[in-house]
Amino acid sequence: MAQEPMHHTGHETTQDVVVELQDAVLTITLNRSAKKNALTDAMYGTLAGAIERADSDAAVRVVLLRAEGDLFSAGNDLSDFSRLAEQIADRPASGITGQMNVWRFLHALAACTTPIVAAVQGKAVGVGTTMLLHADYVVLAEEAQLITPFVDLALVPEAASTLLLPQRIGHVRAFAMFALAEPMAAEDAVATGLANRVVPAEALQDTARQVAAALAAKPAGSLTATKRLMRDAEALGPVIEREVAVFTERLAGPEAREAFAAFAERRSPDFSPFS
Ligand code: COA
C-alpha cells in the first residue's frame, strides 16, 4: 500500500488509515474492517506520522483514535508477523526489526503530549489494547472487550504494557490478560481504570467526539503540560526497547511460527513439540 505524505492542512487519506483534521481535532480512523483492522507495517507508518504530527502541528489540539467496522482492531497483522518471522530466521543479523514502523509508532505514542481520546467498539486485540494505555480518555461501547493474547501467540507484550498494564490494574489481573488471554469486559475496564466510560454502541462516536471537542476548547498549553507531568515519557522508551528485544527473539522462534501457521490454517496451535 502506498503511503501518502503527511501535509499540514486538510485531509490525508490512505486506504487503511484515514487521518483528518477538523476543528483542532486530528481524527485517526482505522479503516481496514474487512481484515478486522489488523495493522500492517504501512498502517503503522501512517499512524506514526499522524501522532508525530499531533505534537508538531499547532493546529492540532486533540487526537481522536477510532475505527470503522464491528471491532476496533484485531491487533498486528498476523501474516505480516509470519513473513517477518521467516525473514529474521533467514537473516538474523539483518537489523530488519529496527526498520519496522510499529516501533516508530509506539515510541511516538509514548512520547505524545497531545491528549488522545479513544473510541472502542467490539474487540481490541493485542496492540489494539496496549495502544489504549497511551490514550488519556477512553470510551468503550457496551460490548467492547480488551484482549492481549501475546503468550497464545508465543510472543511477549509490547508498547510498554509490561510496565503500564500492571501499574494500572495490578500484577495478577495483568498477568491473566497476558498469559491466559482473559478478556477484560467494558465495565471491568472502567472499574479497573483502563477506561473512562461505557456507552451504548450507537452513542460511542458522538460521545468520543464530544469529549475531544471539550478538550479542544481548553487552553492547549496547560493540557499538554498536564499530560507531560502525568506521564513519565522518558521512562517508557527504554521499556519499549527492552520489550522489542525479547519480542523479536520470540517472533522468529518455532513456537510463534506454529502460532501464526495455526491462525492461517484456522486450527488450534500445538506447542507440545517445543521445550
Ligand atoms: N491479522 C491478519 N488478518 C486478520 C487478523 C490479524 N490479526 N485478524 C483477523 N484477520 C482477518 C482474517 O484472516 C479474515 O480474513 P479473510 O476474510 O481473508 O479470511 C478476516 O480478518 C476476518 O477475520 P475472522 O477471524 O473471520 O473474524 P471474526 O469476527 O470471526 O474474529 C477476531 C475476529 C479478531 C476475534 C479474530 O480474527 C482473531 O482472533 N484474530 C487474531 C487476533 C490476534 O491474535 N491478533 C494479534 C494480537 S498480538
GROMACS .gro file of C-alpha atoms and ligand atoms in nm:
model
  323
    1MET     CA    1   0.000   0.000   0.000
    2ALA     CA    2   0.137   0.341  -0.091
    3GLN     CA    3   0.171   0.594   0.187
    4GLU     CA    4   0.051   0.948   0.139
    5PRO     CA    5   0.293   1.214   0.259
    6MET     CA    6   0.170   1.398   0.569
    7HIS     CA    7   0.066   1.756   0.494
    8HIS     CA    8  -0.015   2.021   0.746
    9THR     CA    9  -0.362   2.106   0.626
   10GLY     CA   10  -0.684   1.933   0.537
   11HIS     CA   11  -0.723   1.563   0.470
   12GLU     CA   12  -0.472   1.285   0.434
   13THR     CA   13  -0.619   0.958   0.328
   14THR     CA   14  -0.455   0.624   0.282
   15GLN     CA   15  -0.655   0.315   0.214
   16ASP     CA   16  -0.639   0.162   0.559
   17VAL     CA   17  -0.584   0.452   0.799
   18VAL     CA   18  -0.766   0.783   0.748
   19VAL     CA   19  -0.633   1.100   0.910
   20GLU     CA   20  -0.848   1.414   0.914
   21LEU     CA   21  -0.808   1.749   1.089
   22GLN     CA   22  -1.124   1.933   1.180
   23ASP     CA   23  -1.183   2.195   1.450
   24ALA     CA   24  -0.840   2.126   1.603
   25VAL     CA   25  -0.919   1.753   1.645
   26LEU     CA   26  -0.696   1.516   1.448
   27THR     CA   27  -0.913   1.212   1.391
   28ILE     CA   28  -0.728   0.891   1.312
   29THR     CA   29  -0.955   0.616   1.181
   30LEU     CA   30  -0.856   0.253   1.140
   31ASN     CA   31  -1.026   0.169   0.814
   32ARG     CA   32  -0.945  -0.191   0.724
   33SER     CA   33  -1.263  -0.351   0.852
   34ALA     CA   34  -1.253  -0.641   0.602
   35LYS     CA   35  -0.946  -0.760   0.794
   36LYS     CA   36  -1.082  -0.652   1.132
   37ASN     CA   37  -0.848  -0.353   1.131
   38ALA     CA   38  -0.543  -0.577   1.165
   39LEU     CA   39  -0.243  -0.344   1.149
   40THR     CA   40   0.016  -0.371   0.872
   41ASP     CA   41   0.355  -0.205   0.862
   42ALA     CA   42   0.221   0.058   0.620
   43MET     CA   43  -0.065   0.135   0.859
   44TYR     CA   44   0.180   0.179   1.147
   45GLY     CA   45   0.372   0.422   0.926
   46THR     CA   46   0.062   0.636   0.876
   47LEU     CA   47  -0.027   0.611   1.246
   48ALA     CA   48   0.326   0.713   1.347
   49GLY     CA   49   0.319   1.012   1.111
   50ALA     CA   50  -0.017   1.124   1.248
   51ILE     CA   51   0.091   1.100   1.613
   52GLU     CA   52   0.419   1.279   1.539
   53ARG     CA   53   0.223   1.550   1.360
   54ALA     CA   54  -0.013   1.595   1.656
   55ASP     CA   55   0.276   1.723   1.866
   56SER     CA   56   0.447   1.929   1.594
   57ASP     CA   57   0.145   2.096   1.432
   58ALA     CA   58  -0.001   2.376   1.648
   59ALA     CA   59  -0.333   2.338   1.465
   60VAL     CA   60  -0.382   2.001   1.639
   61ARG     CA   61  -0.509   2.024   1.998
   62VAL     CA   62  -0.653   1.674   2.044
   63VAL     CA   63  -0.617   1.332   1.882
   64LEU     CA   64  -0.924   1.113   1.840
   65LEU     CA   65  -0.848   0.749   1.772
   66ARG     CA   66  -1.137   0.546   1.632
   67ALA     CA   67  -1.215   0.258   1.400
   68GLU     CA   68  -1.461   0.165   1.127
   69GLY     CA   69  -1.636  -0.170   1.136
   70ASP     CA   70  -1.755  -0.407   1.406
   71LEU     CA   71  -1.435  -0.414   1.606
   72PHE     CA   72  -1.162  -0.170   1.699
   73SER     CA   73  -0.862  -0.378   1.593
   74ALA     CA   74  -0.754  -0.742   1.566
   75GLY     CA   75  -0.401  -0.627   1.654
   76ASN     CA   76  -0.094  -0.677   1.445
   77ASP     CA   77  -0.148  -0.835   1.104
   78LEU     CA   78  -0.051  -1.196   1.163
   79SER     CA   79   0.055  -1.259   0.803
   80ASP     CA   80   0.292  -0.963   0.838
   81PHE     CA   81   0.428  -1.126   1.156
   82SER     CA   82   0.464  -1.457   0.980
   83ARG     CA   83   0.656  -1.304   0.688
   84LEU     CA   84   0.878  -1.113   0.925
   85ALA     CA   85   0.950  -1.423   1.131
   86GLU     CA   86   1.075  -1.600   0.815
   87GLN     CA   87   1.295  -1.303   0.725
   88ILE     CA   88   1.450  -1.285   1.071
   89ALA     CA   89   1.505  -1.661   1.079
   90ASP     CA   90   1.674  -1.645   0.737
   91ARG     CA   91   1.889  -1.340   0.815
   92PRO     CA   92   1.917  -1.297   1.193
   93ALA     CA   93   2.164  -1.008   1.172
   94SER     CA   94   1.972  -0.805   0.911
   95GLY     CA   95   1.851  -0.549   1.166
   96ILE     CA   96   1.512  -0.567   0.997
   97THR     CA   97   1.313  -0.506   1.314
   98GLY     CA   98   1.486  -0.170   1.353
   99GLN     CA   99   1.314  -0.056   1.035
  100MET     CA  100   0.964  -0.159   1.140
  101ASN     CA  101   0.709   0.122   1.161
  102VAL     CA  102   0.543  -0.037   1.462
  103TRP     CA  103   0.827   0.067   1.691
  104ARG     CA  104   0.827   0.420   1.547
  105PHE     CA  105   0.453   0.435   1.618
  106LEU     CA  106   0.490   0.305   1.973
  107HIS     CA  107   0.769   0.549   2.058
  108ALA     CA  108   0.568   0.839   1.911
  109LEU     CA  109   0.264   0.731   2.112
  110ALA     CA  110   0.459   0.704   2.436
  111ALA     CA  111   0.614   1.047   2.381
  112CYS     CA  112   0.295   1.223   2.264
  113THR     CA  113   0.193   1.520   2.479
  114THR     CA  114  -0.125   1.599   2.285
  115PRO     CA  115  -0.427   1.449   2.463
  116ILE     CA  116  -0.556   1.130   2.299
  117VAL     CA  117  -0.922   1.025   2.313
  118ALA     CA  118  -1.008   0.672   2.201
  119ALA     CA  119  -1.343   0.522   2.096
  120VAL     CA  120  -1.352   0.142   2.107
  121GLN     CA  121  -1.622  -0.093   1.981
  122GLY     CA  122  -1.607  -0.473   1.971
  123LYS     CA  123  -1.275  -0.633   2.040
  124ALA     CA  124  -0.943  -0.456   2.084
  125VAL     CA  125  -0.680  -0.728   2.048
  126GLY     CA  126  -0.306  -0.712   2.121
  127VAL     CA  127  -0.167  -0.374   2.024
  128GLY     CA  128  -0.532  -0.269   1.983
  129THR     CA  129  -0.547  -0.281   2.362
  130THR     CA  130  -0.191  -0.184   2.451
  131MET     CA  131  -0.213   0.138   2.247
  132LEU     CA  132  -0.507   0.238   2.469
  133LEU     CA  133  -0.269   0.255   2.766
  134HIS     CA  134  -0.127   0.566   2.596
  135ALA     CA  135  -0.469   0.725   2.545
  136ASP     CA  136  -0.587   0.978   2.803
  137TYR     CA  137  -0.962   0.933   2.776
  138VAL     CA  138  -1.108   0.601   2.666
  139VAL     CA  139  -1.474   0.548   2.575
  140LEU     CA  140  -1.593   0.190   2.528
  141ALA     CA  141  -1.906   0.053   2.368
  142GLU     CA  142  -2.103  -0.180   2.597
  143GLU     CA  143  -1.990  -0.499   2.425
  144ALA     CA  144  -1.625  -0.394   2.394
  145GLN     CA  145  -1.358  -0.637   2.514
  146LEU     CA  146  -0.988  -0.576   2.570
  147ILE     CA  147  -0.777  -0.884   2.490
  148THR     CA  148  -0.398  -0.927   2.498
  149PRO     CA  149  -0.318  -1.281   2.376
  150PHE     CA  150   0.058  -1.232   2.345
  151VAL     CA  151   0.151  -1.560   2.511
  152ASP     CA  152  -0.102  -1.752   2.299
  153LEU     CA  153   0.100  -1.631   2.000
  154ALA     CA  154   0.425  -1.728   2.176
  155LEU     CA  155   0.517  -1.360   2.191
  156VAL     CA  156   0.556  -1.109   2.474
  157PRO     CA  157   0.361  -0.788   2.536
  158GLU     CA  158   0.476  -0.458   2.381
  159ALA     CA  159   0.405  -0.083   2.385
  160ALA     CA  160   0.545  -0.054   2.740
  161SER     CA  161   0.243  -0.257   2.851
  162THR     CA  162   0.463  -0.481   3.066
  163LEU     CA  163   0.506  -0.172   3.284
  164LEU     CA  164   0.180   0.017   3.225
  165LEU     CA  165  -0.079  -0.261   3.248
  166PRO     CA  166   0.029  -0.399   3.590
  167GLN     CA  167   0.071  -0.040   3.708
  168ARG     CA  168  -0.285   0.036   3.605
  169ILE     CA  169  -0.473  -0.281   3.704
  170GLY     CA  170  -0.232  -0.471   3.930
  171HIS     CA  171   0.003  -0.760   3.858
  172VAL     CA  172  -0.235  -1.054   3.887
  173ARG     CA  173  -0.502  -0.913   3.658
  174ALA     CA  174  -0.240  -0.803   3.405
  175PHE     CA  175  -0.080  -1.147   3.417
  176ALA     CA  176  -0.414  -1.318   3.349
  177MET     CA  177  -0.469  -1.091   3.050
  178PHE     CA  178  -0.121  -1.152   2.909
  179ALA     CA  179  -0.072  -1.519   2.992
  180LEU     CA  180  -0.425  -1.658   2.967
  181ALA     CA  181  -0.568  -1.402   2.724
  182GLU     CA  182  -0.851  -1.338   2.970
  183PRO     CA  183  -1.069  -1.076   2.805
  184MET     CA  184  -1.148  -0.759   3.002
  185ALA     CA  185  -1.513  -0.664   2.964
  186ALA     CA  186  -1.601  -0.297   2.917
  187GLU     CA  187  -1.748  -0.249   3.266
  188ASP     CA  188  -1.446  -0.413   3.427
  189ALA     CA  189  -1.217  -0.191   3.220
  190VAL     CA  190  -1.383   0.114   3.374
  191ALA     CA  191  -1.376  -0.039   3.722
  192THR     CA  192  -1.004  -0.119   3.696
  193GLY     CA  193  -0.904   0.217   3.549
  194LEU     CA  194  -0.844   0.122   3.186
  195ALA     CA  195  -1.131   0.329   3.052
  196ASN     CA  196  -1.346   0.625   3.148
  197ARG     CA  197  -1.693   0.536   3.031
  198VAL     CA  198  -1.911   0.267   2.881
  199VAL     CA  199  -2.186   0.381   2.645
  200PRO     CA  200  -2.429   0.206   2.410
  201ALA     CA  201  -2.261   0.130   2.076
  202GLU     CA  202  -2.479   0.380   1.892
  203ALA     CA  203  -2.362   0.661   2.124
  204LEU     CA  204  -1.990   0.573   2.104
  205GLN     CA  205  -1.872   0.801   1.826
  206ASP     CA  206  -2.071   1.105   1.938
  207THR     CA  207  -1.956   1.066   2.298
  208ALA     CA  208  -1.590   1.045   2.197
  209ARG     CA  209  -1.628   1.341   1.961
  210GLN     CA  210  -1.786   1.548   2.238
  211VAL     CA  211  -1.500   1.469   2.476
  212ALA     CA  212  -1.249   1.560   2.205
  213ALA     CA  213  -1.432   1.889   2.138
  214ALA     CA  214  -1.440   1.973   2.510
  215LEU     CA  215  -1.064   1.912   2.532
  216ALA     CA  216  -1.001   2.118   2.217
  217ALA     CA  217  -1.167   2.418   2.386
  218LYS     CA  218  -0.930   2.404   2.686
  219PRO     CA  219  -0.605   2.603   2.700
  220ALA     CA  220  -0.379   2.378   2.491
  221GLY     CA  221  -0.053   2.466   2.666
  222SER     CA  222  -0.200   2.378   3.002
  223LEU     CA  223  -0.336   2.047   2.870
  224THR     CA  224  -0.008   1.933   2.718
  225ALA     CA  225   0.185   2.046   3.026
  226THR     CA  226  -0.056   1.848   3.246
  227LYS     CA  227  -0.016   1.539   3.030
  228ARG     CA  228   0.362   1.578   3.033
  229LEU     CA  229   0.362   1.598   3.413
  230MET     CA  230   0.131   1.296   3.446
  231ARG     CA  231   0.327   1.069   3.212
  232ASP     CA  232   0.689   0.971   3.251
  233ALA     CA  233   0.766   0.958   2.877
  234GLU     CA  234   1.142   0.927   2.932
  235ALA     CA  235   1.091   0.609   3.133
  236LEU     CA  236   0.879   0.443   2.866
  237GLY     CA  237   1.129   0.450   2.576
  238PRO     CA  238   1.371   0.206   2.743
  239VAL     CA  239   1.081  -0.024   2.841
  240ILE     CA  240   0.967  -0.037   2.478
  241GLU     CA  241   1.324  -0.116   2.369
  242ARG     CA  242   1.355  -0.394   2.626
  243GLU     CA  243   1.028  -0.545   2.506
  244VAL     CA  244   1.133  -0.517   2.138
  245ALA     CA  245   1.448  -0.720   2.202
  246VAL     CA  246   1.258  -1.010   2.360
  247PHE     CA  247   0.966  -0.978   2.120
  248THR     CA  248   1.194  -1.011   1.817
  249GLU     CA  249   1.364  -1.316   1.961
  250ARG     CA  250   1.026  -1.483   2.027
  251LEU     CA  251   0.887  -1.379   1.686
  252ALA     CA  252   1.150  -1.576   1.496
  253GLY     CA  253   1.121  -1.881   1.722
  254PRO     CA  254   0.946  -2.207   1.631
  255GLU     CA  255   0.655  -2.160   1.873
  256ALA     CA  256   0.549  -1.826   1.726
  257ARG     CA  257   0.575  -1.967   1.375
  258GLU     CA  258   0.348  -2.253   1.480
  259ALA     CA  259   0.101  -1.999   1.626
  260PHE     CA  260   0.094  -1.795   1.301
  261ALA     CA  261   0.057  -2.109   1.089
  262ALA     CA  262  -0.231  -2.224   1.310
  263PHE     CA  263  -0.411  -1.889   1.266
  264ALA     CA  264  -0.365  -1.903   0.888
  265GLU     CA  265  -0.490  -2.262   0.878
  266ARG     CA  266  -0.778  -2.187   1.118
  267ARG     CA  267  -0.674  -2.458   1.364
  268SER     CA  268  -0.550  -2.467   1.725
  269PRO     CA  269  -0.174  -2.440   1.770
  270ASP     CA  270   0.022  -2.735   1.910
  271PHE     CA  271   0.307  -2.620   2.130
  272SER     CA  272   0.386  -2.967   2.268
  273PRO     CA  273   0.690  -3.038   2.041
  274PHE     CA  274   0.872  -2.731   2.178
  275SER     CA  275   1.055  -2.732   2.509
  276COA     N1  276  -0.402  -1.048   1.111
  276COA     C1  277  -0.433  -1.073   0.985
  276COA     N2  278  -0.558  -1.097   0.944
  276COA     C2  279  -0.656  -1.095   1.038
  276COA     C3  280  -0.629  -1.070   1.172
  276COA     C4  281  -0.493  -1.045   1.209
  276COA     N3  282  -0.459  -1.016   1.335
  276COA     N4  283  -0.744  -1.077   1.241
  276COA     C5  284  -0.840  -1.105   1.153
  276COA     N5  285  -0.788  -1.117   1.029
  276COA     C6  286  -0.857  -1.147   0.904
  276COA     C7  287  -0.895  -1.293   0.896
  276COA     O1  288  -0.787  -1.371   0.850
  276COA     C8  289  -1.010  -1.288   0.800
  276COA     O2  290  -0.957  -1.274   0.669
  276COA     P1  291  -1.031  -1.349   0.542
  276COA     O3  292  -1.169  -1.296   0.542
  276COA     O4  293  -0.947  -1.305   0.427
  276COA     O5  294  -1.022  -1.494   0.575
  276COA     C9  295  -1.079  -1.156   0.833
  276COA     O6  296  -0.979  -1.077   0.900
  276COA    C10  297  -1.195  -1.172   0.928
  276COA     O7  298  -1.150  -1.239   1.045
  276COA     P2  299  -1.236  -1.351   1.121
  276COA     O8  300  -1.143  -1.426   1.211
  276COA     O9  301  -1.314  -1.430   1.023
  276COA    O10  302  -1.336  -1.257   1.204
  276COA     P3  303  -1.410  -1.290   1.342
  276COA    O11  304  -1.508  -1.179   1.362
  276COA    O12  305  -1.459  -1.431   1.343
  276COA    O13  306  -1.297  -1.280   1.454
  276COA    C11  307  -1.110  -1.184   1.570
  276COA    C12  308  -1.231  -1.160   1.480
  276COA    C13  309  -1.036  -1.053   1.585
  276COA    C14  310  -1.157  -1.235   1.707
  276COA    C15  311  -1.020  -1.293   1.506
  276COA    O14  312  -0.999  -1.261   1.371
  276COA    C16  313  -0.885  -1.306   1.571
  276COA    O15  314  -0.873  -1.368   1.676
  276COA     N6  315  -0.779  -1.251   1.508
  276COA    C17  316  -0.642  -1.262   1.554
  276COA    C18  317  -0.618  -1.172   1.672
  276COA    C19  318  -0.476  -1.178   1.719
  276COA    O16  319  -0.430  -1.276   1.772
  276COA     N7  320  -0.404  -1.066   1.698
  276COA    C20  321  -0.265  -1.050   1.731
  276COA    C21  322  -0.253  -0.998   1.870
  276COA     S1  323  -0.083  -0.976   1.917
   0.00000   0.00000   0.00000
